Amino acid sequence: MKKFVPDLICQSVFTIDLDKLKERQISGLLVDIDNTLVPWGEPEMEEAFVAWVRQAQHRGFKICLVSNAKQNRAQSFAALLGIPAVGMALKPLGRAFRKGMVLLGLEPQQVAVIGDQLFTDVFGGNRLGLYTVLINPLSKNELESTKLMRRIEHWILEKMVRRGEISRKHVQIRQGRGSDE
Ligand SMILES: [Mg+2]
């Protein structure tokens, strides 16, 4: 159960406090694509997300995309942003996260995983001892299998609140009812 607890829950990438990550000596970000930087399955990344990546880079973060999407989808966004990507990641398996760390030349304690799913991004990152940031999915469009996982996700998050592992406020952020700004 502990392996599902994110270190941080934010509304979106825009509300992640990058200074706070820096204070933790984190200098690399392994970022999910679908429903984190781009609405699920959309071919284009909105300018605001491109700008967020640029801004994070400007502040000294190295970034690698780690996505379960097909290689060509991951690579098209990597090319747009000029950063590396690992596609067909099979998250939560550790292989792609490890590959991402090698591409960035960083150690686990220097890396944060950012993504919208508890079972792939957070669980996968926590298993490797990485700092994990859960954000809200950008759209409600996703695979049927993911929709099912969302219901289990919700149940697990409620359980975490009862155990005091995350605050009620965080779940409200997750449900779009709270604010972390
Ligand atoms: Mg995702």
PDB file of C-alpha atoms and ligand atoms in Angstrom:
ATOM      1  CA  MET A   1       0.000   0.000   0.000  1.00  0.00           C
ATOM      2  CA  LYS A   2       2.810   2.426   0.871  1.00  0.00           C
ATOM      3  CA  LYS A   3       4.125   2.034  -2.663  1.00  0.00           C
ATOM      4  CA  PHE A   4       0.979   3.720  -3.982  1.00  0.00           C
ATOM      5  CA  VAL A   5       1.333   6.859  -1.855  1.00  0.00           C
ATOM      6  CA  PRO A   6       2.520   9.813  -3.957  1.00  0.00           C
ATOM      7  CA  ASP A   7       4.986  12.225  -2.378  1.00  0.00           C
ATOM      8  CA  LEU A   8       3.029  15.129  -3.796  1.00  0.00           C
ATOM      9  CA  ILE A   9      -0.431  15.634  -5.329  1.00  0.00           C
ATOM     10  CA  CYS A  10      -0.983  18.653  -7.572  1.00  0.00           C
ATOM     11  CA  GLN A  11      -3.731  19.908  -9.812  1.00  0.00           C
ATOM     12  CA  SER A  12      -1.486  19.940 -12.897  1.00  0.00           C
ATOM     13  CA  VAL A  13       2.153  20.327 -13.869  1.00  0.00           C
ATOM     14  CA  PHE A  14       1.641  24.088 -13.616  1.00  0.00           C
ATOM     15  CA  THR A  15       1.082  23.970  -9.877  1.00  0.00           C
ATOM     16  CA  ILE A  16       4.106  21.800  -9.051  1.00  0.00           C
ATOM     17  CA  ASP A  17       6.443  23.846  -6.893  1.00  0.00           C
ATOM     18  CA  LEU A  18       9.711  23.346  -8.763  1.00  0.00           C
ATOM     19  CA  ASP A  19      11.657  25.155  -6.045  1.00  0.00           C
ATOM     20  CA  LYS A  20      10.481  22.569  -3.563  1.00  0.00           C
ATOM     21  CA  LEU A  21      11.814  19.822  -5.826  1.00  0.00           C
ATOM     22  CA  LYS A  22      15.119  21.670  -6.068  1.00  0.00           C
ATOM     23  CA  GLU A  23      15.329  21.863  -2.293  1.00  0.00           C
ATOM     24  CA  ARG A  24      15.149  18.072  -2.293  1.00  0.00           C
ATOM     25  CA  GLN A  25      18.137  17.973  -4.634  1.00  0.00           C
ATOM     26  CA  ILE A  26      15.943  16.799  -7.500  1.00  0.00           C
ATOM     27  CA  SER A  27      17.284  17.843 -10.875  1.00  0.00           C
ATOM     28  CA  GLY A  28      15.648  15.378 -13.254  1.00  0.00           C
ATOM     29  CA  LEU A  29      12.008  14.855 -14.212  1.00  0.00           C
ATOM     30  CA  LEU A  30      10.581  11.723 -15.814  1.00  0.00           C
ATOM     31  CA  VAL A  31       7.313  13.022 -17.195  1.00  0.00           C
ATOM     32  CA  ASP A  32       4.327  11.064 -18.485  1.00  0.00           C
ATOM     33  CA  ILE A  33       2.730  12.243 -21.736  1.00  0.00           C
ATOM     34  CA  ASP A  34      -0.930  11.247 -22.045  1.00  0.00           C
ATOM     35  CA  ASN A  35      -3.242  13.132 -19.722  1.00  0.00           C
ATOM     36  CA  THR A  36      -0.219  14.778 -18.092  1.00  0.00           C
ATOM     37  CA  LEU A  37       1.209  16.987 -20.870  1.00  0.00           C
ATOM     38  CA  VAL A  38      -1.319  16.241 -23.620  1.00  0.00           C
ATOM     39  CA  PRO A  39      -5.006  15.249 -23.382  1.00  0.00           C
ATOM     40  CA  TRP A  40      -5.164  11.496 -23.959  1.00  0.00           C
ATOM     41  CA  GLY A  41      -4.559  10.558 -27.581  1.00  0.00           C
ATOM     42  CA  GLU A  42      -4.370  14.152 -28.885  1.00  0.00           C
ATOM     43  CA  PRO A  43      -1.739  14.718 -31.562  1.00  0.00           C
ATOM     44  CA  GLU A  44      -0.730  18.225 -30.466  1.00  0.00           C
ATOM     45  CA  MET A  45       0.748  19.625 -27.287  1.00  0.00           C
ATOM     46  CA  GLU A  46      -0.676  22.972 -26.209  1.00  0.00           C
ATOM     47  CA  GLU A  47       1.776  25.841 -26.130  1.00  0.00           C
ATOM     48  CA  ALA A  48       1.376  26.282 -22.360  1.00  0.00           C
ATOM     49  CA  PHE A  49       2.790  22.800 -21.772  1.00  0.00           C
ATOM     50  CA  VAL A  50       5.678  23.378 -24.154  1.00  0.00           C
ATOM     51  CA  ALA A  51       6.362  26.570 -22.206  1.00  0.00           C
ATOM     52  CA  TRP A  52       6.242  24.678 -18.893  1.00  0.00           C
ATOM     53  CA  VAL A  53       8.906  22.251 -20.138  1.00  0.00           C
ATOM     54  CA  ARG A  54      11.055  25.158 -21.309  1.00  0.00           C
ATOM     55  CA  GLN A  55      10.647  26.911 -17.993  1.00  0.00           C
ATOM     56  CA  ALA A  56      11.592  23.794 -16.020  1.00  0.00           C
ATOM     57  CA  GLN A  57      14.670  23.363 -18.217  1.00  0.00           C
ATOM     58  CA  HIS A  58      15.536  26.997 -17.710  1.00  0.00           C
ATOM     59  CA  ARG A  59      15.459  26.380 -13.973  1.00  0.00           C
ATOM     60  CA  GLY A  60      17.983  23.602 -14.339  1.00  0.00           C
ATOM     61  CA  PHE A  61      15.857  20.478 -14.644  1.00  0.00           C
ATOM     62  CA  LYS A  62      16.711  17.761 -17.125  1.00  0.00           C
ATOM     63  CA  ILE A  63      13.582  16.181 -18.533  1.00  0.00           C
ATOM     64  CA  CYS A  64      12.803  12.851 -20.173  1.00  0.00           C
ATOM     65  CA  LEU A  65       9.367  11.714 -21.323  1.00  0.00           C
ATOM     66  CA  VAL A  66       8.398   8.233 -20.141  1.00  0.00           C
ATOM     67  CA  SER A  67       5.210   6.982 -21.754  1.00  0.00           C
ATOM     68  CA  ASN A  68       3.298   3.786 -22.257  1.00  0.00           C
ATOM     69  CA  ALA A  69       2.242   5.142 -25.647  1.00  0.00           C
ATOM     70  CA  LYS A  70       3.762   3.832 -28.840  1.00  0.00           C
ATOM     71  CA  GLN A  71       7.323   4.776 -29.581  1.00  0.00           C
ATOM     72  CA  ASN A  72       6.439   7.083 -32.512  1.00  0.00           C
ATOM     73  CA  ARG A  73       3.946   9.053 -30.410  1.00  0.00           C
ATOM     74  CA  ALA A  74       6.482   9.506 -27.607  1.00  0.00           C
ATOM     75  CA  GLN A  75       9.219  10.422 -30.081  1.00  0.00           C
ATOM     76  CA  SER A  76       7.082  13.045 -31.843  1.00  0.00           C
ATOM     77  CA  PHE A  77       6.711  14.988 -28.571  1.00  0.00           C
ATOM     78  CA  ALA A  78      10.362  14.400 -27.732  1.00  0.00           C
ATOM     79  CA  ALA A  79      11.322  15.932 -31.080  1.00  0.00           C
ATOM     80  CA  LEU A  80       8.989  18.895 -30.534  1.00  0.00           C
ATOM     81  CA  LEU A  81      10.538  19.579 -27.130  1.00  0.00           C
ATOM     82  CA  GLY A  82      14.096  18.588 -27.981  1.00  0.00           C
ATOM     83  CA  ILE A  83      14.327  16.162 -25.068  1.00  0.00           C
ATOM     84  CA  PRO A  84      14.710  12.369 -24.840  1.00  0.00           C
ATOM     85  CA  ALA A  85      11.776   9.982 -24.527  1.00  0.00           C
ATOM     86  CA  VAL A  86      11.183   6.362 -23.653  1.00  0.00           C
ATOM     87  CA  GLY A  87       8.051   5.033 -25.354  1.00  0.00           C
ATOM     88  CA  MET A  88       6.298   1.701 -24.868  1.00  0.00           C
ATOM     89  CA  ALA A  89       7.446   2.072 -21.301  1.00  0.00           C
ATOM     90  CA  LEU A  90       5.282  -0.689 -19.793  1.00  0.00           C
ATOM     91  CA  LYS A  91       4.967   1.322 -16.584  1.00  0.00           C
ATOM     92  CA  PRO A  92       4.863   0.367 -13.715  1.00  0.00           C
ATOM     93  CA  LEU A  93       7.776  -1.869 -14.703  1.00  0.00           C
ATOM     94  CA  GLY A  94      11.062  -0.285 -13.728  1.00  0.00           C
ATOM     95  CA  ARG A  95      12.941  -0.720 -16.982  1.00  0.00           C
ATOM     96  CA  ALA A  96      11.762   2.500 -18.691  1.00  0.00           C
ATOM     97  CA  PHE A  97      12.283   4.646 -15.591  1.00  0.00           C
ATOM     98  CA  ARG A  98      15.812   3.248 -15.283  1.00  0.00           C
ATOM     99  CA  LYS A  99      16.420   3.954 -18.956  1.00  0.00           C
ATOM    100  CA  GLY A 100      15.169   7.511 -18.432  1.00  0.00           C
ATOM    101  CA  MET A 101      17.593   7.997 -15.548  1.00  0.00           C
ATOM    102  CA  VAL A 102      20.463   6.731 -17.709  1.00  0.00           C
ATOM    103  CA  LEU A 103      19.446   9.150 -20.494  1.00  0.00           C
ATOM    104  CA  LEU A 104      19.491  12.014 -17.996  1.00  0.00           C
ATOM    105  CA  GLY A 105      22.670  10.768 -16.318  1.00  0.00           C
ATOM    106  CA  LEU A 106      21.081  10.982 -12.880  1.00  0.00           C
ATOM    107  CA  GLU A 107      20.727   8.807  -9.775  1.00  0.00           C
ATOM    108  CA  PRO A 108      17.342   7.767  -8.303  1.00  0.00           C
ATOM    109  CA  GLN A 109      17.528  10.285  -5.458  1.00  0.00           C
ATOM    110  CA  GLN A 110      17.868  13.108  -8.015  1.00  0.00           C
ATOM    111  CA  VAL A 111      14.787  12.181 -10.010  1.00  0.00           C
ATOM    112  CA  ALA A 112      11.041  12.820  -9.741  1.00  0.00           C
ATOM    113  CA  VAL A 113       8.307  11.039 -11.677  1.00  0.00           C
ATOM    114  CA  ILE A 114       5.334  13.164 -12.759  1.00  0.00           C
ATOM    115  CA  GLY A 115       2.165  11.518 -14.022  1.00  0.00           C
ATOM    116  CA  ASP A 116      -1.600  11.188 -13.744  1.00  0.00           C
ATOM    117  CA  GLN A 117      -1.914   7.526 -12.791  1.00  0.00           C
ATOM    118  CA  LEU A 118      -1.453   5.856  -9.448  1.00  0.00           C
ATOM    119  CA  PHE A 119      -0.858   2.378 -10.848  1.00  0.00           C
ATOM    120  CA  THR A 120       1.669   3.248 -13.524  1.00  0.00           C
ATOM    121  CA  ASP A 121       3.430   6.509 -12.665  1.00  0.00           C
ATOM    122  CA  VAL A 122       3.280   6.601  -8.872  1.00  0.00           C
ATOM    123  CA  PHE A 123       3.576   2.893  -8.151  1.00  0.00           C
ATOM    124  CA  GLY A 124       6.331   2.483 -10.755  1.00  0.00           C
ATOM    125  CA  GLY A 125       8.307   5.450  -9.423  1.00  0.00           C
ATOM    126  CA  ASN A 126       7.913   4.513  -5.778  1.00  0.00           C
ATOM    127  CA  ARG A 127       9.118   0.982  -6.425  1.00  0.00           C
ATOM    128  CA  LEU A 128      12.428   2.468  -7.541  1.00  0.00           C
ATOM    129  CA  GLY A 129      12.559   4.924  -4.666  1.00  0.00           C
ATOM    130  CA  LEU A 130      11.923   7.954  -6.878  1.00  0.00           C
ATOM    131  CA  TYR A 131      10.049  11.047  -5.715  1.00  0.00           C
ATOM    132  CA  THR A 132       6.538  10.824  -7.155  1.00  0.00           C
ATOM    133  CA  VAL A 133       4.132  13.578  -8.154  1.00  0.00           C
ATOM    134  CA  LEU A 134       0.527  12.730  -8.999  1.00  0.00           C
ATOM    135  CA  ILE A 135      -1.401  15.243 -11.060  1.00  0.00           C
ATOM    136  CA  ASN A 136      -5.002  15.280 -12.302  1.00  0.00           C
ATOM    137  CA  PRO A 137      -5.656  13.724 -15.708  1.00  0.00           C
ATOM    138  CA  LEU A 138      -6.116  16.423 -18.365  1.00  0.00           C
ATOM    139  CA  SER A 139      -9.124  14.758 -19.945  1.00  0.00           C
ATOM    140  CA  LYS A 140     -11.697  12.145 -19.153  1.00  0.00           C
ATOM    141  CA  ASN A 141     -10.937  10.378 -22.413  1.00  0.00           C
ATOM    142  CA  GLU A 142      -8.819   7.317 -21.813  1.00  0.00           C
ATOM    143  CA  LEU A 143      -8.681   3.584 -22.330  1.00  0.00           C
ATOM    144  CA  GLU A 144     -11.571   1.556 -20.911  1.00  0.00           C
ATOM    145  CA  SER A 145      -9.035  -0.319 -18.794  1.00  0.00           C
ATOM    146  CA  THR A 146      -7.795   2.989 -17.385  1.00  0.00           C
ATOM    147  CA  LYS A 147     -11.355   4.057 -16.536  1.00  0.00           C
ATOM    148  CA  LEU A 148     -11.716   0.937 -14.444  1.00  0.00           C
ATOM    149  CA  MET A 149      -8.395   1.624 -12.746  1.00  0.00           C
ATOM    150  CA  ARG A 150      -9.591   5.147 -11.914  1.00  0.00           C
ATOM    151  CA  ARG A 151     -12.343   3.702  -9.739  1.00  0.00           C
ATOM    152  CA  ILE A 152      -9.851   1.567  -7.867  1.00  0.00           C
ATOM    153  CA  GLU A 153      -7.508   4.575  -7.716  1.00  0.00           C
ATOM    154  CA  HIS A 154     -10.250   6.624  -6.092  1.00  0.00           C
ATOM    155  CA  TRP A 155     -10.897   3.891  -3.540  1.00  0.00           C
ATOM    156  CA  ILE A 156      -7.202   3.630  -2.673  1.00  0.00           C
ATOM    157  CA  LEU A 157      -6.845   7.404  -2.310  1.00  0.00           C
ATOM    158  CA  GLU A 158      -9.812   7.479   0.076  1.00  0.00           C
ATOM    159  CA  LYS A 159      -8.148   4.736   2.067  1.00  0.00           C
ATOM    160  CA  MET A 160      -4.910   6.742   2.208  1.00  0.00           C
ATOM    161  CA  VAL A 161      -6.836   9.688   3.615  1.00  0.00           C
ATOM    162  CA  ARG A 162      -8.314   7.487   6.347  1.00  0.00           C
ATOM    163  CA  ARG A 163      -4.848   6.183   7.192  1.00  0.00           C
ATOM    164  CA  GLY A 164      -3.493   9.705   7.344  1.00  0.00           C
ATOM    165  CA  GLU A 165      -1.006   9.045   4.526  1.00  0.00           C
ATOM    166  CA  ILE A 166      -2.337  11.915   2.459  1.00  0.00           C
ATOM    167  CA  SER A 167      -4.585  14.781   3.455  1.00  0.00           C
ATOM    168  CA  ARG A 168      -8.240  15.188   2.539  1.00  0.00           C
ATOM    169  CA  LYS A 169      -7.209  18.406   0.828  1.00  0.00           C
ATOM    170  CA  HIS A 170      -5.019  16.409  -1.533  1.00  0.00           C
ATOM    171  CA  VAL A 171      -7.832  14.134  -2.607  1.00  0.00           C
ATOM    172  CA  GLN A 172      -9.972  17.189  -3.245  1.00  0.00           C
ATOM    173  CA  ILE A 173      -7.210  18.548  -5.438  1.00  0.00           C
ATOM    174  CA  ARG A 174      -7.316  15.220  -7.229  1.00  0.00           C
ATOM    175  CA  GLN A 175     -11.039  15.496  -7.713  1.00  0.00           C
ATOM    176  CA  GLY A 176     -10.707  19.042  -8.930  1.00  0.00           C
ATOM    177  CA  ARG A 177     -12.476  20.421  -5.870  1.00  0.00           C
ATOM    178  CA  GLY A 178      -9.474  21.868  -4.081  1.00  0.00           C
ATOM    179  CA  SER A 179      -6.697  24.179  -5.015  1.00  0.00           C
ATOM    180  CA  ASP A 180      -2.986  23.912  -4.432  1.00  0.00           C
ATOM    181  CA  GLU A 181      -2.223  27.442  -5.509  1.00  0.00           C
TER     182      GLU A 181
HETATM  183 MG    MG B   1      -0.920   9.311 -18.309  1.00  0.00          MG
END
